[in-house]
mmCIF file of C-alpha atoms in Angstrom:
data_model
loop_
_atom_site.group_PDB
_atom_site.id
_atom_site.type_symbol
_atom_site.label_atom_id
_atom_site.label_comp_id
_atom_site.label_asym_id
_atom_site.label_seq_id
_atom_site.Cartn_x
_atom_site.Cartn_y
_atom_site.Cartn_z
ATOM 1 C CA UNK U 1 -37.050 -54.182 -94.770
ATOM 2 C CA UNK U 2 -36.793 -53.267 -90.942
ATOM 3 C CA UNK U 3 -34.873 -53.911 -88.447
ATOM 4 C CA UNK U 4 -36.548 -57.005 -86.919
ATOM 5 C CA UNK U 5 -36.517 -58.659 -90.908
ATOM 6 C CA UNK U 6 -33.420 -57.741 -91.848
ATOM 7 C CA UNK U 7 -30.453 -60.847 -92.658
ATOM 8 C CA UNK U 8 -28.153 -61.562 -90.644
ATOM 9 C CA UNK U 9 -24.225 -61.470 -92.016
ATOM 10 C CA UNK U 10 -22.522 -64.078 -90.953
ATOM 11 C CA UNK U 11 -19.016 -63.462 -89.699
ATOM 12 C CA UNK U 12 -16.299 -64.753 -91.739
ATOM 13 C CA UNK U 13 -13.640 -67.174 -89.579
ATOM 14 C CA UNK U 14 -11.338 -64.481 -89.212
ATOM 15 C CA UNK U 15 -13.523 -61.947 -88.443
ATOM 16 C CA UNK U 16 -14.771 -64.601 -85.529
ATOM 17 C CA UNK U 17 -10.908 -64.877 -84.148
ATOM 18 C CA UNK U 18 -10.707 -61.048 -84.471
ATOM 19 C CA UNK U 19 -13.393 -60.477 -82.189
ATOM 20 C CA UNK U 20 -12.729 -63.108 -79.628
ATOM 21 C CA UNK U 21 -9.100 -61.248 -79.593
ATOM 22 C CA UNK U 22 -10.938 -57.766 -79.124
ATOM 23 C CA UNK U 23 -13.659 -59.164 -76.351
ATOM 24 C CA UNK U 24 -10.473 -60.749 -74.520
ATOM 25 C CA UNK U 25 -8.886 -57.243 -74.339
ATOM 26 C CA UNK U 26 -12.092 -55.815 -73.064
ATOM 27 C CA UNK U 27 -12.359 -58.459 -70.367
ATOM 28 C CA UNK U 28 -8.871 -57.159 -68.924
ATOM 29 C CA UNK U 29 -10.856 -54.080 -67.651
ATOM 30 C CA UNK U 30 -9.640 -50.874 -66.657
ATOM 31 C CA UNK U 31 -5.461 -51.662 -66.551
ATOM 32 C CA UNK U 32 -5.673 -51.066 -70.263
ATOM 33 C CA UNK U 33 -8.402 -48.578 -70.931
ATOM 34 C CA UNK U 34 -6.824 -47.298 -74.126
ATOM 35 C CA UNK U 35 -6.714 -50.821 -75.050
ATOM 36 C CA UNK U 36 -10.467 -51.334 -74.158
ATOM 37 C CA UNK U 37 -11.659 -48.543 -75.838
ATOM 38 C CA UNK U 38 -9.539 -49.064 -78.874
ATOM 39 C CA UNK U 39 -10.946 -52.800 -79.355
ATOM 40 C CA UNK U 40 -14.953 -51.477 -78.860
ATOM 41 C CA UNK U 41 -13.766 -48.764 -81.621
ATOM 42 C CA UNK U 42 -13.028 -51.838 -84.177
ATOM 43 C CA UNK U 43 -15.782 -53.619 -83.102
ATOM 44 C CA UNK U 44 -17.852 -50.926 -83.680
ATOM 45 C CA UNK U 45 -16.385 -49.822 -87.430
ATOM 46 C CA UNK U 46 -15.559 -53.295 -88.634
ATOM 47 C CA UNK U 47 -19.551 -53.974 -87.434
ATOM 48 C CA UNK U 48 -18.257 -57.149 -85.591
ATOM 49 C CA UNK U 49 -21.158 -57.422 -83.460
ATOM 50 C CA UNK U 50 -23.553 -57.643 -86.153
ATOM 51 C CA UNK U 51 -23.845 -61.407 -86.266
ATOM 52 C CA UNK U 52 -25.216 -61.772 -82.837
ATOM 53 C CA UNK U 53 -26.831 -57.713 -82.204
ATOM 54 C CA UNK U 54 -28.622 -55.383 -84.137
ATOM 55 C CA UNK U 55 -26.850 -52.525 -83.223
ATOM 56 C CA UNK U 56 -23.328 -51.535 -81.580
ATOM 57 C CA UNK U 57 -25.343 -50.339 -78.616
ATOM 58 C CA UNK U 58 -27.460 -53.540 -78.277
ATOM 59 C CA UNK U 59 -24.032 -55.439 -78.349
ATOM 60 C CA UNK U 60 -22.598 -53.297 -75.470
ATOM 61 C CA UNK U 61 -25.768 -54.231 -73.226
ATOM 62 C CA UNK U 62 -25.890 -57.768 -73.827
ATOM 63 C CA UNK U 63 -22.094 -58.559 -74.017
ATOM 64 C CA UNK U 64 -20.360 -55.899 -71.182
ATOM 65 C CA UNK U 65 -23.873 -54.683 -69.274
ATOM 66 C CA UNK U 66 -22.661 -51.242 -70.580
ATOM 67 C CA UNK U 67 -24.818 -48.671 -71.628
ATOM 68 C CA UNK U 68 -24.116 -47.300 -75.641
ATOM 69 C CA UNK U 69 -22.865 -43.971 -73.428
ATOM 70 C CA UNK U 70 -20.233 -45.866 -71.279
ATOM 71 C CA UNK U 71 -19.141 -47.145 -74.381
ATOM 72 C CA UNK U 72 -18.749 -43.923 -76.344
ATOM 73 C CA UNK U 73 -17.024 -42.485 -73.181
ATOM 74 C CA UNK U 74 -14.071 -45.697 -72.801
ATOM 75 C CA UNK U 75 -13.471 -44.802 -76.732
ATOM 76 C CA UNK U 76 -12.703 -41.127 -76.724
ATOM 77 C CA UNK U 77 -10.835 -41.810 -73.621
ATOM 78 C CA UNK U 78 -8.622 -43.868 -75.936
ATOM 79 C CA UNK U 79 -8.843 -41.784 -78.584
ATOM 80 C CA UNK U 80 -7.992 -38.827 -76.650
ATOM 81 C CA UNK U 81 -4.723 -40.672 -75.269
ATOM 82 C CA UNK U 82 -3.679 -41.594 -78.949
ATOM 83 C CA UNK U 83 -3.637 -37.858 -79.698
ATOM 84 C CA UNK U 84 -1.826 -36.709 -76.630
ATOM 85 C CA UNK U 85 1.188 -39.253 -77.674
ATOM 86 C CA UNK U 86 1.415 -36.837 -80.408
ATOM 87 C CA UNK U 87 2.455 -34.293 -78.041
ATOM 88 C CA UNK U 88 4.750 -36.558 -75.376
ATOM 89 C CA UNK U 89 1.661 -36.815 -72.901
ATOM 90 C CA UNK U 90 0.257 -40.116 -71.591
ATOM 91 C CA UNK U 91 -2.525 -40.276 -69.574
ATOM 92 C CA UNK U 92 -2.506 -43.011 -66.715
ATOM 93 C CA UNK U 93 -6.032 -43.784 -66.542
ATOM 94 C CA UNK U 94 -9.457 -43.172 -67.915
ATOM 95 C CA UNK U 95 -9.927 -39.802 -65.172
ATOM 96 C CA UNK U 96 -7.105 -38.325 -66.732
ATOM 97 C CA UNK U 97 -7.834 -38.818 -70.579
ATOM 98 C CA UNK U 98 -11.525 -37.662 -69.811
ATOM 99 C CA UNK U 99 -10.172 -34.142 -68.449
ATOM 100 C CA UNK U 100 -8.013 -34.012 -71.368
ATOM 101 C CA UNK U 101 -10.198 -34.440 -74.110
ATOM 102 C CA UNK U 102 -11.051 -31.019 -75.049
ATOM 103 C CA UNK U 103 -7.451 -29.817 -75.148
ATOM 104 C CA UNK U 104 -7.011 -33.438 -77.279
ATOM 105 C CA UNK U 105 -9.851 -32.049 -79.968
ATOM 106 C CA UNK U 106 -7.220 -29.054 -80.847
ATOM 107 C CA UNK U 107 -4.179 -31.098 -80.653
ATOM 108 C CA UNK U 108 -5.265 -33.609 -83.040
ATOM 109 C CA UNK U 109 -6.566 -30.348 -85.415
ATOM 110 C CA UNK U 110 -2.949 -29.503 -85.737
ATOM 111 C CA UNK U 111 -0.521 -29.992 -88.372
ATOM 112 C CA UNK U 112 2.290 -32.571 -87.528
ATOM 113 C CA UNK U 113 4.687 -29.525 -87.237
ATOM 114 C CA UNK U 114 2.687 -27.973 -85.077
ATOM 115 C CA UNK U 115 1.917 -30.997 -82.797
ATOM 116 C CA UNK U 116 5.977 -30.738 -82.371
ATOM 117 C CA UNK U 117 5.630 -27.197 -81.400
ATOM 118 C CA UNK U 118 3.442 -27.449 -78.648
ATOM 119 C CA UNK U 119 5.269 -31.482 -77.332
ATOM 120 C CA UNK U 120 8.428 -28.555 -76.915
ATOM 121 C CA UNK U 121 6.905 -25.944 -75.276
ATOM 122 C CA UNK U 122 5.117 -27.991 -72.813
ATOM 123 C CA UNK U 123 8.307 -29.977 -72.108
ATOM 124 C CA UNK U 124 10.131 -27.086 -71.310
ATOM 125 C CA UNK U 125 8.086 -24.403 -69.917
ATOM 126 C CA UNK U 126 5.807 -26.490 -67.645
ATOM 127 C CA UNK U 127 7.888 -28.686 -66.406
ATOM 128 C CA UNK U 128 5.559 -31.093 -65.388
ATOM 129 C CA UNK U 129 4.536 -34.875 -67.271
ATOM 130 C CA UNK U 130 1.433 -33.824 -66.689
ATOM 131 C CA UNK U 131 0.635 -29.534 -67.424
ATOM 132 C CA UNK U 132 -2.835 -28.776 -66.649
ATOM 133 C CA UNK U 133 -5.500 -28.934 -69.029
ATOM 134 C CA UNK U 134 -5.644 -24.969 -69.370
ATOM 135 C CA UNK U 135 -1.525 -25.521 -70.680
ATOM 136 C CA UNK U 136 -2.380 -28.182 -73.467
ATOM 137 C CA UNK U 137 -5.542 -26.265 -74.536
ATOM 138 C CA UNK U 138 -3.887 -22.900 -74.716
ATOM 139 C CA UNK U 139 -0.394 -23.504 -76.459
ATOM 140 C CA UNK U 140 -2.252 -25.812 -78.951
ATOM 141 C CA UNK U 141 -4.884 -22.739 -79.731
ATOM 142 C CA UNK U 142 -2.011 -20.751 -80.013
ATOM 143 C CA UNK U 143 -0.528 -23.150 -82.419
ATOM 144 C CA UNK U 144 -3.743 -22.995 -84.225
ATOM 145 C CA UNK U 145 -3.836 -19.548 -84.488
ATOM 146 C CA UNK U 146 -0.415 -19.291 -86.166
ATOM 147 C CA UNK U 147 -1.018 -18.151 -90.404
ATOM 148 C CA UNK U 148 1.481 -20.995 -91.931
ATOM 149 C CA UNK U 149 1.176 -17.614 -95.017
ATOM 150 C CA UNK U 150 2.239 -14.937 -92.338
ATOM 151 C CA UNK U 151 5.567 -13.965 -91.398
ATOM 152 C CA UNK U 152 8.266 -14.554 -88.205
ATOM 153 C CA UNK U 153 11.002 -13.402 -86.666
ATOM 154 C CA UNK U 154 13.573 -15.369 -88.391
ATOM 155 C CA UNK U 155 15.282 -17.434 -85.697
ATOM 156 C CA UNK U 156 18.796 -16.040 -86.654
ATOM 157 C CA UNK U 157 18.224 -12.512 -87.593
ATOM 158 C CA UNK U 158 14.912 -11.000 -85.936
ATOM 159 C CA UNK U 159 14.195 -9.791 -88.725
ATOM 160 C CA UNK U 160 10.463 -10.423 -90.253
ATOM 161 C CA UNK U 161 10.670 -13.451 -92.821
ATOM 162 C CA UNK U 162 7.562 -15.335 -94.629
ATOM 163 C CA UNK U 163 6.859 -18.171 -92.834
ATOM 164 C CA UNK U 164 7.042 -21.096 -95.233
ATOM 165 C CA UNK U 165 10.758 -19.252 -96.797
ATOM 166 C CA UNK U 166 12.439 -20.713 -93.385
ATOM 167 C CA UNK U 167 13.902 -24.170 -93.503
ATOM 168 C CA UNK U 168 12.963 -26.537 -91.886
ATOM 169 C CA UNK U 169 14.640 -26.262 -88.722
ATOM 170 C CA UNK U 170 14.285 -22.859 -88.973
ATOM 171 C CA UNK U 171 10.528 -23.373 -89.099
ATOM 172 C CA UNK U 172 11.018 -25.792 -85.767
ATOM 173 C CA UNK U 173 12.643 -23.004 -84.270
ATOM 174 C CA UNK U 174 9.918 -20.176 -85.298
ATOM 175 C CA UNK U 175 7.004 -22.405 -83.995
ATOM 176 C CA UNK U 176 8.725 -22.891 -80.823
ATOM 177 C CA UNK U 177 9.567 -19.700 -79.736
ATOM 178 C CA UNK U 178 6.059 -18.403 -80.933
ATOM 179 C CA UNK U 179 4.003 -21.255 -79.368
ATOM 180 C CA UNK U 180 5.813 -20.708 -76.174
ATOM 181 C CA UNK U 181 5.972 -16.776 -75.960
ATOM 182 C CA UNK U 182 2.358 -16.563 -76.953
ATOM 183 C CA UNK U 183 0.939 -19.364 -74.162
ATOM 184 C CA UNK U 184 2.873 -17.448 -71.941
ATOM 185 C CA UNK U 185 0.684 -14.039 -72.768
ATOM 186 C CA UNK U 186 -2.152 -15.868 -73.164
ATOM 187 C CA UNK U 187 -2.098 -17.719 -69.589
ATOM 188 C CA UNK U 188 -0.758 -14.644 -67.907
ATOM 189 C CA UNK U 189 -3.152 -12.793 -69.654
ATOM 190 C CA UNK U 190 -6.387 -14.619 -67.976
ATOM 191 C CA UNK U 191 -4.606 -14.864 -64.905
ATOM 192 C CA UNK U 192 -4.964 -11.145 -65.020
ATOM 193 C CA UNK U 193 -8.372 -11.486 -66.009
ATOM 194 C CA UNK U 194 -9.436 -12.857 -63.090
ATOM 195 C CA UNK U 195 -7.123 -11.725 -60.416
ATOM 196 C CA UNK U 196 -9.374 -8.147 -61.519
ATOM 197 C CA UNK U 197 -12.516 -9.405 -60.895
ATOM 198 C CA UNK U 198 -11.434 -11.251 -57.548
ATOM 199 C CA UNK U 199 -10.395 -7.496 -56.448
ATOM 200 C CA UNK U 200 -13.301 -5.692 -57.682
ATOM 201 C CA UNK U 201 -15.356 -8.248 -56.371
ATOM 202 C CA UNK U 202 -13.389 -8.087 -52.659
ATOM 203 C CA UNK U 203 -13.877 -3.749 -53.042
ATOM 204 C CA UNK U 204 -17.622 -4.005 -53.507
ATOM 205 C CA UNK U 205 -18.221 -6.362 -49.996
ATOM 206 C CA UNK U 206 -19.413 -8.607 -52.114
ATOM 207 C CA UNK U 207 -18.297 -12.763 -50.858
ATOM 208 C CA UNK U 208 -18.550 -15.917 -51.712
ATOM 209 C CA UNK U 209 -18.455 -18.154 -54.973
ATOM 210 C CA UNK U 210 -21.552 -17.307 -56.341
ATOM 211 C CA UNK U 211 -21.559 -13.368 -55.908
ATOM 212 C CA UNK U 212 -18.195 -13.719 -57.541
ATOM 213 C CA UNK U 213 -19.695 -15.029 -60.370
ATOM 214 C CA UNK U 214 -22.092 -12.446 -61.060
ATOM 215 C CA UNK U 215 -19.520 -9.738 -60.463
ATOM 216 C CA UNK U 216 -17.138 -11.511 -62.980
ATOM 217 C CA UNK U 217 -19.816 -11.415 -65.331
ATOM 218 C CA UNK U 218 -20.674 -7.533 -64.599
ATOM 219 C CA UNK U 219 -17.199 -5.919 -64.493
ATOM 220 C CA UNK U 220 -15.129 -8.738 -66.653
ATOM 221 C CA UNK U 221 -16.705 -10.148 -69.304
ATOM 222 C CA UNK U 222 -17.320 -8.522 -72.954
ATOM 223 C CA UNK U 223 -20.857 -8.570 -74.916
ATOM 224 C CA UNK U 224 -19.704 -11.845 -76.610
ATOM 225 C CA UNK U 225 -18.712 -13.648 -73.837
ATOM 226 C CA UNK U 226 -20.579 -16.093 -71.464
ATOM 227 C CA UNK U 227 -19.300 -17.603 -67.994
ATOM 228 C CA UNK U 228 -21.144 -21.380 -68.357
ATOM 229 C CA UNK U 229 -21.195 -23.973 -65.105
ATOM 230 C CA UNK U 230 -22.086 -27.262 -67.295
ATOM 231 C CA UNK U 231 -23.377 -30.189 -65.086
ATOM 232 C CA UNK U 232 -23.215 -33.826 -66.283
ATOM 233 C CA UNK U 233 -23.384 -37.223 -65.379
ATOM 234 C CA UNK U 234 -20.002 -39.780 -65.301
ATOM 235 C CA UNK U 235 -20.087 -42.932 -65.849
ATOM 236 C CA UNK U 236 -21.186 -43.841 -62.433
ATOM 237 C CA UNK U 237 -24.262 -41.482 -62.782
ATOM 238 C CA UNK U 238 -22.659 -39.135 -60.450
ATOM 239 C CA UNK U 239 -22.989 -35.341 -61.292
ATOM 240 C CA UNK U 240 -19.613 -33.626 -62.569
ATOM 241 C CA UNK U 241 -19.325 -30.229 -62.721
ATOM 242 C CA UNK U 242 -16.950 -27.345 -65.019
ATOM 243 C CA UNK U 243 -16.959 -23.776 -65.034
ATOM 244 C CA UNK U 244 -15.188 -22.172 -68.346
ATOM 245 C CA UNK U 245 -16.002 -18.822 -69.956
ATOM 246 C CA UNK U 246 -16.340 -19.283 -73.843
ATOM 247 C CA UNK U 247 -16.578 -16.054 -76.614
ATOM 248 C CA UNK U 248 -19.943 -17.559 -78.196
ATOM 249 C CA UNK U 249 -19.150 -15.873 -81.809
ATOM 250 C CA UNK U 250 -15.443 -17.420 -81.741
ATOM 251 C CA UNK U 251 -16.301 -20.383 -79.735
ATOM 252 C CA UNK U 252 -13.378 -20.308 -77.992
ATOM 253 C CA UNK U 253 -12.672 -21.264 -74.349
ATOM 254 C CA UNK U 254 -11.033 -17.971 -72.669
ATOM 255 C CA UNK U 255 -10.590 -19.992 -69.523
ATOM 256 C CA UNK U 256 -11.486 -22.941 -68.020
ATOM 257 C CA UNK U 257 -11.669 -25.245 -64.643
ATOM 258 C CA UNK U 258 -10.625 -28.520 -63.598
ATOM 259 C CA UNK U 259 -13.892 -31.056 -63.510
ATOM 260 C CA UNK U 260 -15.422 -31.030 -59.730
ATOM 261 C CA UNK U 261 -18.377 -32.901 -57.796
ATOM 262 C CA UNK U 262 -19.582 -29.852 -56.999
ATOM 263 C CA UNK U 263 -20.492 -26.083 -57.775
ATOM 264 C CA UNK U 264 -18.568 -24.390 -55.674
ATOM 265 C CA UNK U 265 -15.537 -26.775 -56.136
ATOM 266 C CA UNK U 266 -15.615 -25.998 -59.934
ATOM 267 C CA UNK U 267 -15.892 -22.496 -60.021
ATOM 268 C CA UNK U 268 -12.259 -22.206 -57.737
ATOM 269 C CA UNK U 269 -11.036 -24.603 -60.371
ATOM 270 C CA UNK U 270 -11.596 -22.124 -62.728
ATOM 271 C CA UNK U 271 -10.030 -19.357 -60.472
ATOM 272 C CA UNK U 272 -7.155 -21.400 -59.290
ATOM 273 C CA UNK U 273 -6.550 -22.772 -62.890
ATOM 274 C CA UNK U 274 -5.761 -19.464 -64.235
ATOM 275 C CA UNK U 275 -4.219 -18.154 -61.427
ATOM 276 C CA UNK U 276 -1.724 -20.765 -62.147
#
């Protein structure tokens, strides 16, 4: 059967109140984006369009005049705000959630325990509602990277103690001195990374954005990793730019920039972001 035969399912009655309830929250626009994207995520699972649309994308052209992309992009921005509750942050509008999804992916990877590990260290050590995108990325990797089998310091002692024989406060504890000493190496760490290359780059006569790119990549980075400028397009078809340097066997971000409208803008992010 294809596409053009195939039945259509009637919705149910209360599947017809539940998406005129959804499509009113989408109509309220961008005050409640998490609430937008979260109604076009049921919609889309629950496969309440299918009465009226083929597919999810045909429903978000003929209903909102948005493309299946500008869809996608409203739910992960709600999706990325859900997981940043987990960790006390809330972005205040679409912008924000956008620059945080990355950092969001490895949040919501984390173990519940962890999640509180990183809320604590970014409460305390930042001291900011809203730590940069480099903050959230790093202490959650660092959470990551912590072997639940391993052993800590035990909060009381010093001494070396398998992880899971601490109680549960004492586990609290562990995780929060160990998520917050090893963000702390870990940011100052590529701060020092690139505060090299900035002076090897200024002893060599060597200026501007670009040659400091291609002496960052000469004197800084290892055989594994890769300094990447990725262009896209927003929403608004408008080209957005991010410079990060990734270890392509690992795939982990070493560092990375604030989003920009331009090259140049982008690559300070970078420098600025871990400069910090």
């Amino acid at each position: 059967m294809t596409m053009t035969e195939q039945r259509v399912t009637p919705l149910a009655p209360e599947e017809q109140e539940t998406l005129m309830r959804l499509e009113a929250v989408v109509r309220q626009g961008w005050q409640g984006f998490v609430n937008v994207g979260e109604a076009l995520l049921t919609i889309r699972d629950a496969r309440l369009y299918r009465e009226a649309h083929k597919t999810f994308g045909d429903y978000c052209e003929q209903v909102w005049g948005w493309s299946r992309q500008r869809a996608q992009q409203l739910m992960d921005a709600a999706e990325t705000s859900h997981t940043l509750t987990t960790i006390g942050l809330h972005p205040e509008n679409e912008r924000q959630a956008r620059e945080y999804k990355e950092a969001a992916k490895v949040v919501a990877a984390l173990e519940p325990e962890m999640q509180v590990a990183v809320a604590t260290y970014l409460k305390t050590a930042t001291g900011s509602e809203r730590p940069t995108t480099t903050q959230v990325r790093a202490a959650a990797e660092v959470a990551a990277a912590i072997d639940a089998h391993g052993t800590v310091a035990h909060p009381d002692t010093g001494t070396e103690v398998p992880f899971h024989a601490l109680t549960g406060e004492q586990r609290a504890v562990a995780l929060a001195e160990n998520v917050t000493t090893g963000t702390y190496e870990r940011l100052k760490r590529q701060e020092n990374h690139i505060q090299t290359s900035i002076q090897q780059n200024n002893s060599t006569g060597k200026g501007g954005w670009t040659d400091w790119c291609v002496s960052y990549a000469e004197q800084q980075l290892t055989d594994t990793q890769e300094l990447r400028i990725v262009v896209k397009k927003d929403s608004s078809g408008n080209a957005q730019v991010q410079a990060l340097i990734v270890d392509s066997e690992s795939h982990a971000t070493v560092a990375f920039g604030d989003i920009a409208p331009y090259l140049k803008k982008a690559v300070m992010n970078l420098v600025e972001e871990v400069r910090g």
